[in-house]
Amino acid sequence: MSAALPETAPAAPGDETPERRFPTAPLFLSGPAALLFAALVLTPLFLTALLSFNQFDYATGRTGGFTLEHYLSVVTDEYYLEIFLRTFRISALATAICVVIGVPEAYILSRMTNPWRSIFLLVILAPLLVSVVVRAFGWSMLLGPEGPVNGALIALGIGRMKLLYTEGTVVVALVHVMLPFMVIPVWTSLQKLDPAVEQAALSFGASRATAIVRVVAPQILPGILSGSLIVFGLSASAFAIPGLLGGRRLKMVATVVYDQYLSDLNWPMGAAVAVILLAANLIIMLTYHRMVEGHYRRRLG
Amino acid sequence: MTRNGPVALFFHTLVVIFMLAPLAIVCLVAFTPENTLSLPTRGFSLRWFQAVFHHPDFVQSFWNSLWLAVLSATLAVALAVPASLAVTRWEFPGRGFLNALFLSPLIIPHLVLGVAMLRLFAVVGATGSFGWLVAAHMVIVTPYVMRLLIAAISGFDRSVEQAAYSLGASEAIVFRRVTLPMILPGVTGGWLIAFINSFDELTMSIFITSPSTVTLPVRMYMYATESIDPMMAAVSALIIGITMVAVLLLDRVYGLDRILVGQH
Amino acid sequence: MSFLELKNITKRYGPLTAVGDVSLSVEKGEFVSLLGPSGCGKTTTLQMIAGFVEPSAGTIRLDGRDITRAKANSRGLGIVFQSYALFPHMTVFDNVSFGLEMQRVARGERKPRVEEALSLVHLSPYAKRYPRELSGGQRQRVALARALVIRPPVLLLDEPLSNLDAKLREAMQFELREIQRKVGTTTVMVTHDQAEAFSISDRVVVMEAGRITQIDQPYRIYEHPETEFISRFVGKTNLLPGKVVTATGAGATVSLAGIAVPVETADLSVGETVTLCIRPEKLHLTAPSSGLLTGRVADRFFLGSQWLYHIDGPVGTLMVVTPNDGSTPAEQGAPVGLEWSPSVVRVHRGAMAEAPDVALEVTG
Ligand SMILES: Nc1ncnc2c1ncn2[C@@H]1O[C@H](COP(=O)(O)OP(=O)(O)OP(=O)(O)O)[C@@H](O)[C@H]1O
Ligand SMILES: [Mg+2]
């Protein structure tokens, strides 16, 4: 290190908006919310992480001490492995179907003219705001033994099928719940797309399909990716759909945690599963964040 | 409409049917005169709606949910307005962390939040407290409010505030007479989206409600896992109705696509 | 003693000196414009007067009072922003009335004063409208009325006309000046449009890279720019590199590519490198080989009231502007002579700086 370097410019003076003369102001302004989040996000998560390392005594229901057995049993116990695998399988399937349905639908929506575009956007997105219990209940009626789907199957001569409490039903209902989360980001990236680019491709003699695959698709890929991650993350932690449509035997991670807490009362075990779920979610989201940032940096640089 | 070919429109129709079918069947079955879940083939009846209004558990849960949603949305807005001003207008150490913290409930599964809250409530002895339930709901709805407010505040022409200062207004008056009215669409939009999210919340609430604070979605979930009769459909139809009113309001004050498309 | 006084005002943003050592005295009732290219620190200077930016050094005095550290809302200055910054949720009347309310003017007195201000800017019929229901020019006038109604000691205008189209801008320039004369408010206006600065100001302050390079009446800035930068920035100009060949007490002769040209600048020394500035309208076309230079018409442009010629000659391409008096213009390719009076030639010492299209770019 050379000692002779001259002092660079004097420390920058504070910024000049009138408020910035009081650097304490943002602390006062964000203080209440920060307290709430410290008390009700950070503290409980920390407590839960601690709890997941506690031993659990089945006989007395007491917790305490330190153990890794809950985490170990998640990776060794076949019961948990199966549940994690099933959750992964169902979520991946739901995500794939959401891509297959949601991406073309967003594209079709973006090519509509108003007022149809607004109306159908509302139709696709508004169910998002209806309680998921209601939607799950709707599916249980549609697919129930006396429901219209079975009615149609009988009328077609295929005969009644057991649809409820199967993985298929859970996937279908998850797709219904998650589809808006796929349409939204794809729609957003389509909005940013310059329609002239696609027209230019067509004017060069590209067929419609080629134009979509070569010109449109690459530009909405980040939207598809971000939608897929959201759908996958939300599916993997979905509770109401497997709870209401999966029945007693088709458990997913969330319903298992619920059982651990409220039936088995094995809180440490439930906490360990929850911690793993949270960690998986955060890793996926942060990796994605990195990826997208790198992607755009390369594009701009 | 003309730019989509027939295949595209057919596909679109199927998607729309898929999205609406479960809601439509719920609304239809709610009017059945039968004792079982079935489509009303022999006329319409309001008997199941009456049953809901005479079912004390559902009525109580409805009021619980309503109060919970109103309180948590209002308090969340009250905290989020100053907090979003702080994170958008100042550069200060820890700003990035706070910003991430305030938005974090969007990427923490509600299941995990529920489990964590349950533990916290057990530790501090708050199990069954309505106040703590409100606080927990504030945590999950605040990010939605913050998002709209941050968008509203960053799209704000600061010279309008400077103009008010130069005319002699104090900081408090500038906030009340200029800043607040100008971000009002964001505030009302944020309140409504917070209300809807709180009113609908199931996964976290199911862990932390006690028999006296059970919310409507939790009540419905428990009811649906035990017995299934058309009363469930009637409650669901009511919820769909309430949600639609809120959605239309939201669309009027803020624009639904603006909220949803900016959501994730 | 002057009414508004800036003394050695400096503003640094980290290593960047946005405004350096600016001193300026404005007399009561005077209309002064800050003129300069984008990023030269005009807005920053204005904002320091307004109190939105705190100077790193220097003092600002208003009517003898030191206001350097006074808060913006205690200075009582009237400000018109480039974006107008009207309160979108208030009617025109409420916008204008806001400042009076803040000064706790009684309700009964407010109404006549607002009405007076609105009639000053010819907006009386629009009092009940909201800003979004007004045209750009009307919004601009609401902003002006809102600033003037509090009877500010100083009116600050930051590019008040830059959002208007050319025609409206010209009309508003005269209106602005007329209103300012009528109310007699001391005014400081920021602009990067030299025509605007010249047509309405008593004095123009030319800024360059955070510093003041010349303060003078518009006419003097145009005719006697103190630096080559100013002559380029203000209007069009021909810049000719040359060398002094003879020098006397009263004038000198400069050689331009071998052609001797008389100038009236004293105290030049023989052998010195200089740059001559001659405004295009000061050059006259004459018959070939009868003027100081001979050249050929390379291009000509019809500007309505004037003709602009590009003349190729021994010293490069010169711009010449002649009034369109109805006579037949010189043809393209025709040989012409060029003539001018030695008194219109400005001499800047040193070689020409390398940025010959600045003038064309910024004066538009
Ligand atoms: N808050 C700030 N932080 C850092 N630098 C700034 C800030 N405000 C202005 N500057 C810099 O100070 C310089 C002067 O800016 P200023 O806005 O005064 O220019 P201007 O003359 O008004 O230009 P224009 O004609 O484009 O409006 C610019 O280089 C600008 O980038
Ligand atoms: Mg400026």
PDB file of N, CA, C and O in Angstrom, chain B residues 163-189:
ATOM      1  N   ALA B 163     -42.622  22.244  -4.628  1.00  0.00           N
ATOM      2  CA  ALA B 163     -43.472  23.411  -4.852  1.00  0.00           C
ATOM      3  C   ALA B 163     -44.228  23.765  -3.580  1.00  0.00           C
ATOM      4  O   ALA B 163     -44.305  24.934  -3.191  1.00  0.00           O
ATOM      5  N   ALA B 164     -44.754  22.746  -2.909  1.00  0.00           N
ATOM      6  CA  ALA B 164     -45.500  23.002  -1.681  1.00  0.00           C
ATOM      7  C   ALA B 164     -44.583  23.580  -0.596  1.00  0.00           C
ATOM      8  O   ALA B 164     -44.952  24.538   0.090  1.00  0.00           O
ATOM      9  N   TYR B 165     -43.376  23.022  -0.471  1.00  0.00           N
ATOM     10  CA  TYR B 165     -42.419  23.592   0.497  1.00  0.00           C
ATOM     11  C   TYR B 165     -42.164  25.052   0.198  1.00  0.00           C
ATOM     12  O   TYR B 165     -42.178  25.900   1.080  1.00  0.00           O
ATOM     13  N   SER B 166     -41.921  25.334  -1.091  1.00  0.00           N
ATOM     14  CA  SER B 166     -41.531  26.698  -1.433  1.00  0.00           C
ATOM     15  C   SER B 166     -42.662  27.673  -1.135  1.00  0.00           C
ATOM     16  O   SER B 166     -42.432  28.847  -0.931  1.00  0.00           O
ATOM     17  N   LEU B 167     -43.896  27.171  -1.118  1.00  0.00           N
ATOM     18  CA  LEU B 167     -45.020  28.049  -0.804  1.00  0.00           C
ATOM     19  C   LEU B 167     -45.207  28.183   0.693  1.00  0.00           C
ATOM     20  O   LEU B 167     -46.174  28.771   1.157  1.00  0.00           O
ATOM     21  N   GLY B 168     -44.315  27.603   1.471  1.00  0.00           N
ATOM     22  CA  GLY B 168     -44.321  27.822   2.908  1.00  0.00           C
ATOM     23  C   GLY B 168     -44.905  26.688   3.733  1.00  0.00           C
ATOM     24  O   GLY B 168     -45.081  26.836   4.942  1.00  0.00           O
ATOM     25  N   ALA B 169     -45.215  25.544   3.095  1.00  0.00           N
ATOM     26  CA  ALA B 169     -45.817  24.453   3.856  1.00  0.00           C
ATOM     27  C   ALA B 169     -44.765  23.734   4.699  1.00  0.00           C
ATOM     28  O   ALA B 169     -43.625  23.573   4.272  1.00  0.00           O
ATOM     29  N   SER B 170     -45.149  23.297   5.889  1.00  0.00           N
ATOM     30  CA  SER B 170     -44.241  22.520   6.718  1.00  0.00           C
ATOM     31  C   SER B 170     -44.219  21.085   6.219  1.00  0.00           C
ATOM     32  O   SER B 170     -45.056  20.684   5.408  1.00  0.00           O
ATOM     33  N   GLU B 171     -43.263  20.292   6.720  1.00  0.00           N
ATOM     34  CA  GLU B 171     -43.164  18.915   6.248  1.00  0.00           C
ATOM     35  C   GLU B 171     -44.455  18.136   6.515  1.00  0.00           C
ATOM     36  O   GLU B 171     -44.915  17.360   5.678  1.00  0.00           O
ATOM     37  N   ALA B 172     -45.051  18.354   7.693  1.00  0.00           N
ATOM     38  CA  ALA B 172     -46.280  17.643   8.023  1.00  0.00           C
ATOM     39  C   ALA B 172     -47.397  18.027   7.065  1.00  0.00           C
ATOM     40  O   ALA B 172     -48.169  17.176   6.610  1.00  0.00           O
ATOM     41  N   ILE B 173     -47.471  19.303   6.742  1.00  0.00           N
ATOM     42  CA  ILE B 173     -48.554  19.745   5.854  1.00  0.00           C
ATOM     43  C   ILE B 173     -48.328  19.226   4.440  1.00  0.00           C
ATOM     44  O   ILE B 173     -49.259  18.797   3.770  1.00  0.00           O
ATOM     45  N   VAL B 174     -47.066  19.234   4.006  1.00  0.00           N
ATOM     46  CA  VAL B 174     -46.775  18.704   2.674  1.00  0.00           C
ATOM     47  C   VAL B 174     -47.238  17.256   2.601  1.00  0.00           C
ATOM     48  O   VAL B 174     -47.874  16.831   1.643  1.00  0.00           O
ATOM     49  N   PHE B 175     -46.947  16.484   3.656  1.00  0.00           N
ATOM     50  CA  PHE B 175     -47.346  15.085   3.642  1.00  0.00           C
ATOM     51  C   PHE B 175     -48.865  14.952   3.570  1.00  0.00           C
ATOM     52  O   PHE B 175     -49.399  14.211   2.759  1.00  0.00           O
ATOM     53  N   ARG B 176     -49.553  15.707   4.413  1.00  0.00           N
ATOM     54  CA  ARG B 176     -51.000  15.552   4.514  1.00  0.00           C
ATOM     55  C   ARG B 176     -51.730  16.115   3.298  1.00  0.00           C
ATOM     56  O   ARG B 176     -52.676  15.520   2.809  1.00  0.00           O
ATOM     57  N   ARG B 177     -51.269  17.253   2.808  1.00  0.00           N
ATOM     58  CA  ARG B 177     -52.013  17.917   1.747  1.00  0.00           C
ATOM     59  C   ARG B 177     -51.552  17.526   0.351  1.00  0.00           C
ATOM     60  O   ARG B 177     -52.282  17.706  -0.618  1.00  0.00           O
ATOM     61  N   VAL B 178     -50.308  17.062   0.211  1.00  0.00           N
ATOM     62  CA  VAL B 178     -49.796  16.776  -1.134  1.00  0.00           C
ATOM     63  C   VAL B 178     -49.419  15.302  -1.304  1.00  0.00           C
ATOM     64  O   VAL B 178     -49.976  14.613  -2.147  1.00  0.00           O
ATOM     65  N   THR B 179     -48.495  14.807  -0.485  1.00  0.00           N
ATOM     66  CA  THR B 179     -47.991  13.449  -0.695  1.00  0.00           C
ATOM     67  C   THR B 179     -49.110  12.420  -0.550  1.00  0.00           C
ATOM     68  O   THR B 179     -49.323  11.587  -1.434  1.00  0.00           O
ATOM     69  N   LEU B 180     -49.809  12.479   0.565  1.00  0.00           N
ATOM     70  CA  LEU B 180     -50.826  11.458   0.838  1.00  0.00           C
ATOM     71  C   LEU B 180     -51.915  11.431  -0.237  1.00  0.00           C
ATOM     72  O   LEU B 180     -52.228  10.365  -0.769  1.00  0.00           O
ATOM     73  N   PRO B 181     -52.500  12.597  -0.571  1.00  0.00           N
ATOM     74  CA  PRO B 181     -53.518  12.541  -1.635  1.00  0.00           C
ATOM     75  C   PRO B 181     -52.976  11.972  -2.937  1.00  0.00           C
ATOM     76  O   PRO B 181     -53.688  11.287  -3.657  1.00  0.00           O
ATOM     77  N   MET B 182     -51.699  12.231  -3.228  1.00  0.00           N
ATOM     78  CA  MET B 182     -51.178  11.765  -4.506  1.00  0.00           C
ATOM     79  C   MET B 182     -50.900  10.272  -4.513  1.00  0.00           C
ATOM     80  O   MET B 182     -50.913   9.648  -5.574  1.00  0.00           O
ATOM     81  N   ILE B 183     -50.621   9.674  -3.342  1.00  0.00           N
ATOM     82  CA  ILE B 183     -50.412   8.224  -3.344  1.00  0.00           C
ATOM     83  C   ILE B 183     -51.673   7.481  -2.899  1.00  0.00           C
ATOM     84  O   ILE B 183     -51.644   6.272  -2.683  1.00  0.00           O
ATOM     85  N   LEU B 184     -52.785   8.218  -2.820  1.00  0.00           N
ATOM     86  CA  LEU B 184     -54.015   7.610  -2.322  1.00  0.00           C
ATOM     87  C   LEU B 184     -54.474   6.377  -3.116  1.00  0.00           C
ATOM     88  O   LEU B 184     -54.896   5.388  -2.511  1.00  0.00           O
ATOM     89  N   PRO B 185     -54.401   6.392  -4.449  1.00  0.00           N
ATOM     90  CA  PRO B 185     -54.796   5.173  -5.169  1.00  0.00           C
ATOM     91  C   PRO B 185     -53.978   3.960  -4.706  1.00  0.00           C
ATOM     92  O   PRO B 185     -54.524   2.873  -4.544  1.00  0.00           O
ATOM     93  N   GLY B 186     -52.686   4.180  -4.482  1.00  0.00           N
ATOM     94  CA  GLY B 186     -51.849   3.087  -3.982  1.00  0.00           C
ATOM     95  C   GLY B 186     -52.288   2.644  -2.598  1.00  0.00           C
ATOM     96  O   GLY B 186     -52.307   1.456  -2.280  1.00  0.00           O
ATOM     97  N   VAL B 187     -52.680   3.604  -1.763  1.00  0.00           N
ATOM     98  CA  VAL B 187     -53.092   3.275  -0.401  1.00  0.00           C
ATOM     99  C   VAL B 187     -54.396   2.478  -0.411  1.00  0.00           C
ATOM    100  O   VAL B 187     -54.502   1.422   0.225  1.00  0.00           O
ATOM    101  N   THR B 188     -55.395   2.962  -1.164  1.00  0.00           N
ATOM    102  CA  THR B 188     -56.679   2.235  -1.184  1.00  0.00           C
ATOM    103  C   THR B 188     -56.527   0.886  -1.862  1.00  0.00           C
ATOM    104  O   THR B 188     -57.059  -0.119  -1.381  1.00  0.00           O
ATOM    105  N   GLY B 189     -55.796   0.873  -2.985  1.00  0.00           N
ATOM    106  CA  GLY B 189     -55.566  -0.402  -3.663  1.00  0.00           C
ATOM    107  C   GLY B 189     -54.876  -1.376  -2.725  1.00  0.00           C
ATOM    108  O   GLY B 189     -55.247  -2.546  -2.630  1.00  0.00           O
TER     109      GLY B 189
END
